[in-house]
mmCIF file with all atom_site columns, C-alpha atoms and ligand atoms in Angstrom:
data_model
loop_
_atom_site.group_PDB
_atom_site.id
_atom_site.type_symbol
_atom_site.label_atom_id
_atom_site.label_alt_id
_atom_site.label_comp_id
_atom_site.label_asym_id
_atom_site.label_entity_id
_atom_site.label_seq_id
_atom_site.pdbx_PDB_ins_code
_atom_site.Cartn_x
_atom_site.Cartn_y
_atom_site.Cartn_z
_atom_site.occupancy
_atom_site.B_iso_or_equiv
_atom_site.pdbx_formal_charge
_atom_site.auth_seq_id
_atom_site.auth_comp_id
_atom_site.auth_asym_id
_atom_site.auth_atom_id
_atom_site.pdbx_PDB_model_num
ATOM   1   C  CA  . MET A 1 1   ? -7.890  6.964   -4.874 1.00 0.00 ? 90  MET A CA  1
ATOM   2   C  CA  . THR A 1 2   ? -8.406  3.660   -3.118 1.00 0.00 ? 91  THR A CA  1
ATOM   3   C  CA  . PRO A 1 3   ? -6.545  3.618   0.188  1.00 0.00 ? 92  PRO A CA  1
ATOM   4   C  CA  . HIS A 1 4   ? -4.801  0.358   1.103  1.00 0.00 ? 93  HIS A CA  1
ATOM   5   C  CA  . HIS A 1 5   ? -4.169  1.070   4.777  1.00 0.00 ? 94  HIS A CA  1
ATOM   6   C  CA  . HIS A 1 6   ? -7.110  1.961   7.020  1.00 0.00 ? 95  HIS A CA  1
ATOM   7   C  CA  . PRO A 1 7   ? -7.663  2.855   10.683 1.00 0.00 ? 96  PRO A CA  1
ATOM   8   C  CA  . ASP A 1 8   ? -8.212  -0.168  12.948 1.00 0.00 ? 97  ASP A CA  1
ATOM   9   C  CA  . ALA A 1 9   ? -11.809 -1.351  13.295 1.00 0.00 ? 98  ALA A CA  1
ATOM   10  C  CA  . SER A 1 10  ? -11.663 -0.292  16.957 1.00 0.00 ? 99  SER A CA  1
ATOM   11  C  CA  . THR A 1 11  ? -10.539 3.227   15.964 1.00 0.00 ? 100 THR A CA  1
ATOM   12  C  CA  . LEU A 1 12  ? -13.457 3.491   13.514 1.00 0.00 ? 101 LEU A CA  1
ATOM   13  C  CA  . MET A 1 13  ? -15.854 2.284   16.218 1.00 0.00 ? 102 MET A CA  1
ATOM   14  C  CA  . SER A 1 14  ? -14.557 4.904   18.680 1.00 0.00 ? 103 SER A CA  1
ATOM   15  C  CA  . TYR A 1 15  ? -14.813 7.544   15.942 1.00 0.00 ? 104 TYR A CA  1
ATOM   16  C  CA  . ALA A 1 16  ? -18.428 6.591   15.264 1.00 0.00 ? 105 ALA A CA  1
ATOM   17  C  CA  . ALA A 1 17  ? -19.115 6.756   19.000 1.00 0.00 ? 106 ALA A CA  1
ATOM   18  C  CA  . GLY A 1 18  ? -17.544 10.238  19.187 1.00 0.00 ? 107 GLY A CA  1
ATOM   19  C  CA  . SER A 1 19  ? -15.078 9.108   21.828 1.00 0.00 ? 108 SER A CA  1
ATOM   20  C  CA  . LEU A 1 20  ? -11.729 9.843   20.141 1.00 0.00 ? 109 LEU A CA  1
ATOM   21  C  CA  . PRO A 1 21  ? -9.556  12.811  21.171 1.00 0.00 ? 110 PRO A CA  1
ATOM   22  C  CA  . ASP A 1 22  ? -10.187 15.560  18.631 1.00 0.00 ? 111 ASP A CA  1
ATOM   23  C  CA  . ALA A 1 23  ? -6.690  15.389  17.030 1.00 0.00 ? 112 ALA A CA  1
ATOM   24  C  CA  . ILE A 1 24  ? -7.126  11.679  16.280 1.00 0.00 ? 113 ILE A CA  1
ATOM   25  C  CA  . ALA A 1 25  ? -10.768 12.176  15.216 1.00 0.00 ? 114 ALA A CA  1
ATOM   26  C  CA  . THR A 1 26  ? -9.661  14.785  12.652 1.00 0.00 ? 115 THR A CA  1
ATOM   27  C  CA  . VAL A 1 27  ? -7.305  12.321  10.966 1.00 0.00 ? 116 VAL A CA  1
ATOM   28  C  CA  . VAL A 1 28  ? -10.059 9.677   10.881 1.00 0.00 ? 117 VAL A CA  1
ATOM   29  C  CA  . ALA A 1 29  ? -12.480 12.242  9.396  1.00 0.00 ? 118 ALA A CA  1
ATOM   30  C  CA  . CYS A 1 30  ? -9.951  13.089  6.661  1.00 0.00 ? 119 CYS A CA  1
ATOM   31  C  CA  . HIS A 1 31  ? -9.456  9.424   5.808  1.00 0.00 ? 120 HIS A CA  1
ATOM   32  C  CA  . VAL A 1 32  ? -13.173 8.659   5.880  1.00 0.00 ? 121 VAL A CA  1
ATOM   33  C  CA  . SER A 1 33  ? -13.760 11.599  3.508  1.00 0.00 ? 122 SER A CA  1
ATOM   34  C  CA  . VAL A 1 34  ? -11.766 9.746   0.816  1.00 0.00 ? 123 VAL A CA  1
ATOM   35  C  CA  . CYS A 1 35  ? -12.423 6.090   1.731  1.00 0.00 ? 124 CYS A CA  1
ATOM   36  C  CA  . GLU A 1 36  ? -15.755 4.548   0.877  1.00 0.00 ? 125 GLU A CA  1
ATOM   37  C  CA  . GLN A 1 37  ? -14.902 1.337   2.706  1.00 0.00 ? 126 GLN A CA  1
ATOM   38  C  CA  . CYS A 1 38  ? -14.423 3.228   5.977  1.00 0.00 ? 127 CYS A CA  1
ATOM   39  C  CA  . GLN A 1 39  ? -17.499 5.401   5.304  1.00 0.00 ? 128 GLN A CA  1
ATOM   40  C  CA  . GLU A 1 40  ? -19.496 2.170   5.299  1.00 0.00 ? 129 GLU A CA  1
ATOM   41  C  CA  . ALA A 1 41  ? -17.755 0.850   8.405  1.00 0.00 ? 130 ALA A CA  1
ATOM   42  C  CA  . VAL A 1 42  ? -18.524 4.095   10.279 1.00 0.00 ? 131 VAL A CA  1
ATOM   43  C  CA  . ALA A 1 43  ? -22.157 4.085   9.117  1.00 0.00 ? 132 ALA A CA  1
ATOM   44  C  CA  . GLU A 1 44  ? -22.510 0.496   10.340 1.00 0.00 ? 133 GLU A CA  1
ATOM   45  C  CA  . ALA A 1 45  ? -20.879 1.331   13.668 1.00 0.00 ? 134 ALA A CA  1
ATOM   46  C  CA  . GLU A 1 46  ? -23.297 4.244   14.088 1.00 0.00 ? 135 GLU A CA  1
ATOM   47  C  CA  . GLN A 1 47  ? -26.154 1.887   13.336 1.00 0.00 ? 136 GLN A CA  1
ATOM   48  C  CA  . LEU A 1 48  ? -24.810 -0.477  15.977 1.00 0.00 ? 137 LEU A CA  1
ATOM   49  C  CA  . GLY A 1 49  ? -24.575 2.413   18.444 1.00 0.00 ? 138 GLY A CA  1
ATOM   50  C  CA  . ARG A 1 50  ? -28.194 3.343   17.805 1.00 0.00 ? 139 ARG A CA  1
ATOM   51  C  CA  . PHE A 1 51  ? -29.219 -0.269  18.208 1.00 0.00 ? 140 PHE A CA  1
ATOM   52  C  CA  . LEU A 1 52  ? -27.420 -0.503  21.563 1.00 0.00 ? 141 LEU A CA  1
ATOM   53  C  CA  . MET A 1 53  ? -29.050 2.719   22.729 1.00 0.00 ? 142 MET A CA  1
ATOM   54  C  CA  . GLU A 1 54  ? -32.447 1.298   21.897 1.00 0.00 ? 143 GLU A CA  1
ATOM   55  C  CA  . GLN A 1 55  ? -31.634 -1.752  24.020 1.00 0.00 ? 144 GLN A CA  1
ATOM   56  C  CA  . GLN A 1 56  ? -30.645 0.380   27.009 1.00 0.00 ? 145 GLN A CA  1
ATOM   57  C  CA  . PRO A 1 57  ? -33.656 -0.102  29.320 1.00 0.00 ? 146 PRO A CA  1
ATOM   58  C  CA  . ASP A 1 58  ? -33.078 -3.874  29.410 1.00 0.00 ? 147 ASP A CA  1
ATOM   59  C  CA  . ALA A 1 59  ? -30.015 -4.919  31.328 1.00 0.00 ? 148 ALA A CA  1
ATOM   60  C  CA  . GLU A 1 60  ? -29.802 -8.235  29.494 1.00 0.00 ? 149 GLU A CA  1
ATOM   61  C  CA  . LEU A 1 61  ? -29.993 -8.554  25.739 1.00 0.00 ? 150 LEU A CA  1
ATOM   62  C  CA  . SER A 1 62  ? -32.424 -11.099 24.412 1.00 0.00 ? 151 SER A CA  1
ATOM   63  C  CA  . LYS A 1 63  ? -30.969 -13.915 22.323 1.00 0.00 ? 152 LYS A CA  1
ATOM   64  C  CA  . ASP A 1 64  ? -32.342 -12.341 19.164 1.00 0.00 ? 153 ASP A CA  1
ATOM   65  C  CA  . ALA A 1 65  ? -30.927 -8.912  20.056 1.00 0.00 ? 154 ALA A CA  1
ATOM   66  C  CA  . ARG A 1 66  ? -27.528 -10.406 20.813 1.00 0.00 ? 155 ARG A CA  1
ATOM   67  C  CA  . ALA A 1 67  ? -27.472 -12.162 17.421 1.00 0.00 ? 156 ALA A CA  1
ATOM   68  C  CA  . LYS A 1 68  ? -28.399 -8.924  15.650 1.00 0.00 ? 157 LYS A CA  1
ATOM   69  C  CA  . MET A 1 69  ? -25.655 -7.057  17.469 1.00 0.00 ? 158 MET A CA  1
ATOM   70  C  CA  . LEU A 1 70  ? -23.046 -9.696  16.609 1.00 0.00 ? 159 LEU A CA  1
ATOM   71  C  CA  . ASP A 1 71  ? -24.086 -9.538  12.959 1.00 0.00 ? 160 ASP A CA  1
ATOM   72  C  CA  . LEU A 1 72  ? -23.602 -5.794  13.002 1.00 0.00 ? 161 LEU A CA  1
ATOM   73  C  CA  . LEU A 1 73  ? -20.235 -6.125  14.745 1.00 0.00 ? 162 LEU A CA  1
ATOM   74  C  CA  . ASP A 1 74  ? -19.078 -8.556  12.060 1.00 0.00 ? 163 ASP A CA  1
ATOM   75  C  CA  . SER A 1 75  ? -20.075 -6.149  9.336  1.00 0.00 ? 164 SER A CA  1
ATOM   76  C  CA  . VAL A 1 76  ? -18.017 -3.347  10.905 1.00 0.00 ? 165 VAL A CA  1
ATOM   77  C  CA  . GLU A 1 77  ? -14.788 -5.168  10.027 1.00 0.00 ? 166 GLU A CA  1
ATOM   78  C  CA  . PRO A 1 78  ? -13.466 -3.518  6.840  1.00 0.00 ? 167 PRO A CA  1
ATOM   79  C  CA  . ASP A 1 79  ? -13.970 -5.472  3.615  1.00 0.00 ? 168 ASP A CA  1
ATOM   80  C  CA  . THR A 1 80  ? -11.100 -6.940  1.724  1.00 0.00 ? 169 THR A CA  1
ATOM   81  C  CA  . PRO A 1 81  ? -9.144  -4.080  0.172  1.00 0.00 ? 170 PRO A CA  1
ATOM   82  C  CA  . ASP A 1 82  ? -9.331  -5.310  -3.423 1.00 0.00 ? 171 ASP A CA  1
ATOM   83  C  CA  . THR A 1 83  ? -12.845 -4.027  -4.038 1.00 0.00 ? 172 THR A CA  1
ATOM   84  C  CA  . GLU A 1 84  ? -12.343 -1.062  -6.351 1.00 0.00 ? 173 GLU A CA  1
ATOM   85  C  CA  . LYS A 1 85  ? -14.947 1.488   -5.352 1.00 0.00 ? 174 LYS A CA  1
ATOM   86  C  CA  . ALA A 1 86  ? -15.645 5.010   -6.444 1.00 0.00 ? 175 ALA A CA  1
ATOM   87  C  CA  . VAL A 1 87  ? -15.061 7.628   -3.766 1.00 0.00 ? 176 VAL A CA  1
ATOM   88  C  CA  . GLU A 1 88  ? -16.366 11.165  -3.749 1.00 0.00 ? 177 GLU A CA  1
ATOM   89  C  CA  . PRO A 1 89  ? -14.364 13.185  -6.238 1.00 0.00 ? 178 PRO A CA  1
ATOM   90  C  CA  . ARG A 1 90  ? -12.272 15.843  -4.595 1.00 0.00 ? 179 ARG A CA  1
ATOM   91  C  CA  . GLU A 1 91  ? -12.226 19.356  -5.906 1.00 0.00 ? 180 GLU A CA  1
ATOM   92  C  CA  . ALA A 1 92  ? -9.504  20.398  -8.305 1.00 0.00 ? 181 ALA A CA  1
ATOM   93  C  CA  . ASN A 1 93  ? -6.346  21.421  -6.499 1.00 0.00 ? 182 ASN A CA  1
ATOM   94  C  CA  . GLY A 1 94  ? -7.634  19.387  -3.587 1.00 0.00 ? 183 GLY A CA  1
ATOM   95  C  CA  . ASP A 1 95  ? -4.483  18.090  -1.908 1.00 0.00 ? 184 ASP A CA  1
ATOM   96  C  CA  . ILE A 1 96  ? -5.933  19.132  1.417  1.00 0.00 ? 185 ILE A CA  1
ATOM   97  C  CA  . PRO A 1 97  ? -8.769  16.874  2.603  1.00 0.00 ? 186 PRO A CA  1
ATOM   98  C  CA  . LEU A 1 98  ? -12.204 18.469  2.861  1.00 0.00 ? 187 LEU A CA  1
ATOM   99  C  CA  . PRO A 1 99  ? -12.446 18.381  6.690  1.00 0.00 ? 188 PRO A CA  1
ATOM   100 C  CA  . LEU A 1 100 ? -9.330  20.592  6.942  1.00 0.00 ? 189 LEU A CA  1
ATOM   101 C  CA  . ARG A 1 101 ? -10.078 23.070  4.182  1.00 0.00 ? 190 ARG A CA  1
ATOM   102 C  CA  . SER A 1 102 ? -12.008 25.598  6.223  1.00 0.00 ? 191 SER A CA  1
ATOM   103 C  CA  . TYR A 1 103 ? -8.908  25.962  8.359  1.00 0.00 ? 192 TYR A CA  1
ATOM   104 C  CA  . LEU A 1 104 ? -6.047  25.368  5.923  1.00 0.00 ? 193 LEU A CA  1
ATOM   105 C  CA  . GLY A 1 105 ? -7.432  26.433  2.554  1.00 0.00 ? 194 GLY A CA  1
ATOM   106 C  CA  . THR A 1 106 ? -6.649  24.302  -0.470 1.00 0.00 ? 195 THR A CA  1
ATOM   107 C  CA  . SER A 1 107 ? -2.897  24.625  -0.986 1.00 0.00 ? 196 SER A CA  1
ATOM   108 C  CA  . PHE A 1 108 ? -0.053  23.265  1.123  1.00 0.00 ? 197 PHE A CA  1
ATOM   109 C  CA  . ASP A 1 109 ? 2.315   25.797  -0.395 1.00 0.00 ? 198 ASP A CA  1
ATOM   110 C  CA  . SER A 1 110 ? 0.466   28.756  1.115  1.00 0.00 ? 199 SER A CA  1
ATOM   111 C  CA  . LEU A 1 111 ? 0.965   27.432  4.676  1.00 0.00 ? 200 LEU A CA  1
ATOM   112 C  CA  . ARG A 1 112 ? 3.652   28.891  6.944  1.00 0.00 ? 201 ARG A CA  1
ATOM   113 C  CA  . TRP A 1 113 ? 5.798   25.816  7.351  1.00 0.00 ? 202 TRP A CA  1
ATOM   114 C  CA  . LYS A 1 114 ? 8.370   25.868  10.140 1.00 0.00 ? 203 LYS A CA  1
ATOM   115 C  CA  . ALA A 1 115 ? 11.721  24.201  9.476  1.00 0.00 ? 204 ALA A CA  1
ATOM   116 C  CA  . MET A 1 116 ? 12.595  21.581  12.093 1.00 0.00 ? 205 MET A CA  1
ATOM   117 C  CA  . VAL A 1 117 ? 15.737  19.854  10.909 1.00 0.00 ? 206 VAL A CA  1
ATOM   118 C  CA  . PRO A 1 118 ? 17.116  19.742  7.358  1.00 0.00 ? 207 PRO A CA  1
ATOM   119 C  CA  . GLY A 1 119 ? 14.545  18.004  5.178  1.00 0.00 ? 208 GLY A CA  1
ATOM   120 C  CA  . MET A 1 120 ? 11.649  18.325  7.642  1.00 0.00 ? 209 MET A CA  1
ATOM   121 C  CA  . LYS A 1 121 ? 9.102   21.080  8.134  1.00 0.00 ? 210 LYS A CA  1
ATOM   122 C  CA  . GLN A 1 122 ? 5.962   21.138  10.195 1.00 0.00 ? 211 GLN A CA  1
ATOM   123 C  CA  . PHE A 1 123 ? 2.754   23.076  10.569 1.00 0.00 ? 212 PHE A CA  1
ATOM   124 C  CA  . ILE A 1 124 ? 0.911   22.782  13.872 1.00 0.00 ? 213 ILE A CA  1
ATOM   125 C  CA  . ILE A 1 125 ? -2.889  22.635  13.704 1.00 0.00 ? 214 ILE A CA  1
ATOM   126 C  CA  . PRO A 1 126 ? -4.567  23.718  16.946 1.00 0.00 ? 215 PRO A CA  1
ATOM   127 C  CA  . SER A 1 127 ? -6.443  20.936  18.701 1.00 0.00 ? 216 SER A CA  1
ATOM   128 C  CA  . THR A 1 128 ? -7.862  20.660  22.187 1.00 0.00 ? 217 THR A CA  1
ATOM   129 C  CA  . GLN A 1 129 ? -7.018  17.019  22.855 1.00 0.00 ? 218 GLN A CA  1
ATOM   130 C  CA  . GLY A 1 130 ? -3.745  15.561  21.582 1.00 0.00 ? 219 GLY A CA  1
ATOM   131 C  CA  . GLN A 1 131 ? -1.451  17.130  19.041 1.00 0.00 ? 220 GLN A CA  1
ATOM   132 C  CA  . LEU A 1 132 ? -2.232  17.564  15.371 1.00 0.00 ? 221 LEU A CA  1
ATOM   133 C  CA  . ARG A 1 133 ? 0.261   18.665  12.769 1.00 0.00 ? 222 ARG A CA  1
ATOM   134 C  CA  . LEU A 1 134 ? 1.306   18.443  9.177  1.00 0.00 ? 223 LEU A CA  1
ATOM   135 C  CA  . LEU A 1 135 ? 4.767   17.124  8.555  1.00 0.00 ? 224 LEU A CA  1
ATOM   136 C  CA  . ARG A 1 136 ? 6.509   17.788  5.263  1.00 0.00 ? 225 ARG A CA  1
ATOM   137 C  CA  . ILE A 1 137 ? 9.384   15.429  4.649  1.00 0.00 ? 226 ILE A CA  1
ATOM   138 C  CA  . ALA A 1 138 ? 11.679  16.197  1.723  1.00 0.00 ? 227 ALA A CA  1
ATOM   139 C  CA  . SER A 1 139 ? 12.296  13.513  -0.845 1.00 0.00 ? 228 SER A CA  1
ATOM   140 C  CA  . GLY A 1 140 ? 15.196  11.275  0.212  1.00 0.00 ? 229 GLY A CA  1
ATOM   141 C  CA  . THR A 1 141 ? 14.749  11.955  3.946  1.00 0.00 ? 230 THR A CA  1
ATOM   142 C  CA  . SER A 1 142 ? 14.274  9.515   6.823  1.00 0.00 ? 231 SER A CA  1
ATOM   143 C  CA  . MET A 1 143 ? 12.696  10.471  10.124 1.00 0.00 ? 232 MET A CA  1
ATOM   144 C  CA  . PRO A 1 144 ? 14.660  9.506   13.227 1.00 0.00 ? 233 PRO A CA  1
ATOM   145 C  CA  . ILE A 1 145 ? 13.700  6.047   14.473 1.00 0.00 ? 234 ILE A CA  1
ATOM   146 C  CA  . HIS A 1 146 ? 11.077  6.377   17.186 1.00 0.00 ? 235 HIS A CA  1
ATOM   147 C  CA  . SER A 1 147 ? 8.316   4.683   19.088 1.00 0.00 ? 236 SER A CA  1
ATOM   148 C  CA  . HIS A 1 148 ? 5.333   6.235   20.826 1.00 0.00 ? 237 HIS A CA  1
ATOM   149 C  CA  . THR A 1 149 ? 4.221   6.781   24.373 1.00 0.00 ? 238 THR A CA  1
ATOM   150 C  CA  . GLY A 1 150 ? 0.608   6.834   23.175 1.00 0.00 ? 239 GLY A CA  1
ATOM   151 C  CA  . SER A 1 151 ? -1.318  6.255   19.952 1.00 0.00 ? 240 SER A CA  1
ATOM   152 C  CA  . GLU A 1 152 ? -0.358  7.884   16.693 1.00 0.00 ? 241 GLU A CA  1
ATOM   153 C  CA  . LEU A 1 153 ? -2.535  8.130   13.626 1.00 0.00 ? 242 LEU A CA  1
ATOM   154 C  CA  . THR A 1 154 ? -0.898  9.290   10.394 1.00 0.00 ? 243 THR A CA  1
ATOM   155 C  CA  . MET A 1 155 ? -2.516  9.920   7.029  1.00 0.00 ? 244 MET A CA  1
ATOM   156 C  CA  . VAL A 1 156 ? -0.503  10.544  3.876  1.00 0.00 ? 245 VAL A CA  1
ATOM   157 C  CA  . LEU A 1 157 ? -1.824  13.607  2.018  1.00 0.00 ? 246 LEU A CA  1
ATOM   158 C  CA  . LYS A 1 158 ? 0.866   13.887  -0.658 1.00 0.00 ? 247 LYS A CA  1
ATOM   159 C  CA  . GLY A 1 159 ? 3.727   11.697  -1.871 1.00 0.00 ? 248 GLY A CA  1
ATOM   160 C  CA  . SER A 1 160 ? 4.493   8.447   -0.052 1.00 0.00 ? 249 SER A CA  1
ATOM   161 C  CA  . TYR A 1 161 ? 6.760   6.842   2.522  1.00 0.00 ? 250 TYR A CA  1
ATOM   162 C  CA  . SER A 1 162 ? 7.860   3.391   3.522  1.00 0.00 ? 251 SER A CA  1
ATOM   163 C  CA  . ASP A 1 163 ? 8.692   1.986   6.909  1.00 0.00 ? 252 ASP A CA  1
ATOM   164 C  CA  . GLU A 1 164 ? 8.823   -1.352  8.715  1.00 0.00 ? 253 GLU A CA  1
ATOM   165 C  CA  . LEU A 1 165 ? 5.042   -1.705  8.225  1.00 0.00 ? 254 LEU A CA  1
ATOM   166 C  CA  . GLY A 1 166 ? 4.909   -1.216  4.460  1.00 0.00 ? 255 GLY A CA  1
ATOM   167 C  CA  . ARG A 1 167 ? 4.403   1.487   1.886  1.00 0.00 ? 256 ARG A CA  1
ATOM   168 C  CA  . PHE A 1 168 ? 1.955   4.323   2.529  1.00 0.00 ? 257 PHE A CA  1
ATOM   169 C  CA  . GLY A 1 169 ? 0.586   6.476   -0.292 1.00 0.00 ? 258 GLY A CA  1
ATOM   170 C  CA  . VAL A 1 170 ? -2.037  9.218   -0.534 1.00 0.00 ? 259 VAL A CA  1
ATOM   171 C  CA  . GLY A 1 171 ? -5.131  8.383   1.557  1.00 0.00 ? 260 GLY A CA  1
ATOM   172 C  CA  . ASP A 1 172 ? -3.421  5.614   3.530  1.00 0.00 ? 261 ASP A CA  1
ATOM   173 C  CA  . VAL A 1 173 ? -3.511  5.682   7.306  1.00 0.00 ? 262 VAL A CA  1
ATOM   174 C  CA  . ALA A 1 174 ? -1.018  4.188   9.746  1.00 0.00 ? 263 ALA A CA  1
ATOM   175 C  CA  . ASP A 1 175 ? -2.725  3.386   13.042 1.00 0.00 ? 264 ASP A CA  1
ATOM   176 C  CA  . LEU A 1 176 ? 0.187   2.845   15.421 1.00 0.00 ? 265 LEU A CA  1
ATOM   177 C  CA  . ASP A 1 177 ? 0.222   1.267   18.843 1.00 0.00 ? 266 ASP A CA  1
ATOM   178 C  CA  . PRO A 1 178 ? 2.662   2.429   21.498 1.00 0.00 ? 267 PRO A CA  1
ATOM   179 C  CA  . GLU A 1 179 ? 4.824   -0.704  21.061 1.00 0.00 ? 268 GLU A CA  1
ATOM   180 C  CA  . ILE A 1 180 ? 5.620   -0.059  17.410 1.00 0.00 ? 269 ILE A CA  1
ATOM   181 C  CA  . GLN A 1 181 ? 9.037   1.378   16.644 1.00 0.00 ? 270 GLN A CA  1
ATOM   182 C  CA  . HIS A 1 182 ? 9.495   2.698   13.141 1.00 0.00 ? 271 HIS A CA  1
ATOM   183 C  CA  . GLN A 1 183 ? 11.581  4.862   10.867 1.00 0.00 ? 272 GLN A CA  1
ATOM   184 C  CA  . PRO A 1 184 ? 9.552   6.317   7.989  1.00 0.00 ? 273 PRO A CA  1
ATOM   185 C  CA  . ALA A 1 185 ? 11.499  7.352   4.881  1.00 0.00 ? 274 ALA A CA  1
ATOM   186 C  CA  . THR A 1 186 ? 10.156  9.099   1.782  1.00 0.00 ? 275 THR A CA  1
ATOM   187 C  CA  . ASP A 1 187 ? 10.435  6.882   -1.255 1.00 0.00 ? 276 ASP A CA  1
ATOM   188 C  CA  . THR A 1 188 ? 9.749   9.011   -4.328 1.00 0.00 ? 277 THR A CA  1
ATOM   189 C  CA  . HIS A 1 189 ? 11.150  12.150  -5.923 1.00 0.00 ? 278 HIS A CA  1
ATOM   190 C  CA  . GLU A 1 190 ? 8.485   14.360  -4.288 1.00 0.00 ? 279 GLU A CA  1
ATOM   191 C  CA  . ASP A 1 191 ? 8.030   15.640  -0.743 1.00 0.00 ? 280 ASP A CA  1
ATOM   192 C  CA  . CYS A 1 192 ? 5.780   13.572  1.470  1.00 0.00 ? 281 CYS A CA  1
ATOM   193 C  CA  . ILE A 1 193 ? 3.155   15.485  3.438  1.00 0.00 ? 282 ILE A CA  1
ATOM   194 C  CA  . CYS A 1 194 ? 1.469   13.677  6.325  1.00 0.00 ? 283 CYS A CA  1
ATOM   195 C  CA  . LEU A 1 195 ? -1.245  14.645  8.765  1.00 0.00 ? 284 LEU A CA  1
ATOM   196 C  CA  . ILE A 1 196 ? -0.247  13.265  12.148 1.00 0.00 ? 285 ILE A CA  1
ATOM   197 C  CA  . ALA A 1 197 ? -2.227  13.071  15.368 1.00 0.00 ? 286 ALA A CA  1
ATOM   198 C  CA  . THR A 1 198 ? -0.618  11.955  18.594 1.00 0.00 ? 287 THR A CA  1
ATOM   199 C  CA  . ASP A 1 199 ? -2.221  11.701  21.981 1.00 0.00 ? 288 ASP A CA  1
ATOM   200 C  CA  . ALA A 1 200 ? 1.181   11.689  23.738 1.00 0.00 ? 289 ALA A CA  1
ATOM   201 C  CA  . PRO A 1 201 ? 4.742   12.703  22.766 1.00 0.00 ? 290 PRO A CA  1
ATOM   202 C  CA  . LEU A 1 202 ? 6.909   10.498  20.557 1.00 0.00 ? 291 LEU A CA  1
ATOM   203 C  CA  . LYS A 1 203 ? 9.704   8.554   22.199 1.00 0.00 ? 292 LYS A CA  1
ATOM   204 C  CA  . PHE A 1 204 ? 13.010  8.752   20.357 1.00 0.00 ? 293 PHE A CA  1
ATOM   205 C  CA  . THR A 1 205 ? 15.431  5.892   20.573 1.00 0.00 ? 294 THR A CA  1
ATOM   206 C  CA  . LYS A 1 206 ? 18.612  7.848   19.852 1.00 0.00 ? 295 LYS A CA  1
ATOM   207 C  CA  . LEU A 1 207 ? 20.030  10.546  22.103 1.00 0.00 ? 296 LEU A CA  1
ATOM   208 C  CA  . VAL A 1 208 ? 20.266  13.465  19.656 1.00 0.00 ? 297 VAL A CA  1
ATOM   209 C  CA  . PRO A 1 209 ? 16.640  13.430  18.463 1.00 0.00 ? 298 PRO A CA  1
ATOM   210 C  CA  . ARG A 1 210 ? 15.660  13.014  22.111 1.00 0.00 ? 299 ARG A CA  1
ATOM   211 C  CA  . LEU A 1 211 ? 17.551  16.183  23.009 1.00 0.00 ? 300 LEU A CA  1
ATOM   212 C  CA  . LEU A 1 212 ? 15.984  18.053  20.099 1.00 0.00 ? 301 LEU A CA  1
ATOM   213 C  CA  . GLN A 1 213 ? 12.466  16.917  20.937 1.00 0.00 ? 302 GLN A CA  1
ATOM   214 C  CA  . PRO A 1 214 ? 11.421  19.843  23.171 1.00 0.00 ? 303 PRO A CA  1
ATOM   215 C  CA  . PHE A 1 215 ? 12.535  22.354  20.549 1.00 0.00 ? 304 PHE A CA  1
ATOM   216 C  CA  . PHE A 1 216 ? 10.510  20.868  17.767 1.00 0.00 ? 305 PHE A CA  1
ATOM   217 C  CA  . ARG A 1 217 ? 7.448   19.814  19.724 1.00 0.00 ? 306 ARG A CA  1
ATOM   218 C  CA  . LEU A 1 218 ? 7.745   16.399  18.133 1.00 0.00 ? 307 LEU A CA  1
HETATM 219 ZN ZN1 . ZN  B 2 .   ? -10.412 3.382   4.902  1.00 0.00 ? 498 ZN  B ZN1 1
#
């Protein structure tokens, strides 16, 4: 699997610095576990963090130190996506990313999914900061159009969907700003399962989904 959509460079930097809310950090960890490009970006960001720590006693960076830091910052930007790289092989029956397996096991079908509306089921994963859940969208289903009051990070774990931003398959991450309004729809014959972290509730544009929101903890 070579993901085509990655977390923003700033999200990877915050992840490396350990400053993301845990729901969002879990999604980044799942993506990084299958994306060599982002593994490298995180390793470089950690290196940059260490470098900055070492510079701490001096208030001003020397010219040389500044140049080194800028070099490192440049290298944190993800590479072009066309580099085909091997990623760590996942275990057989490994639909569920490694960072979630101790909690969820290996099979989506053994989870106690809760029906939300026809065609959509969810499974809430406890988190201390933000909300983390799995969403299972039946083939041929569209989510209600919505925007966000905070950040949302979504990783596709099974199947695929398309929205205004493109097509997202297994391993891909959508890193959404609050301004983005979108309407994801599954686009193959199989269910699409996504891992979604939000740091604030979604904001529905239409009245009915808005009324349903409290019932479904969307
Ligand atoms: Zn990536």
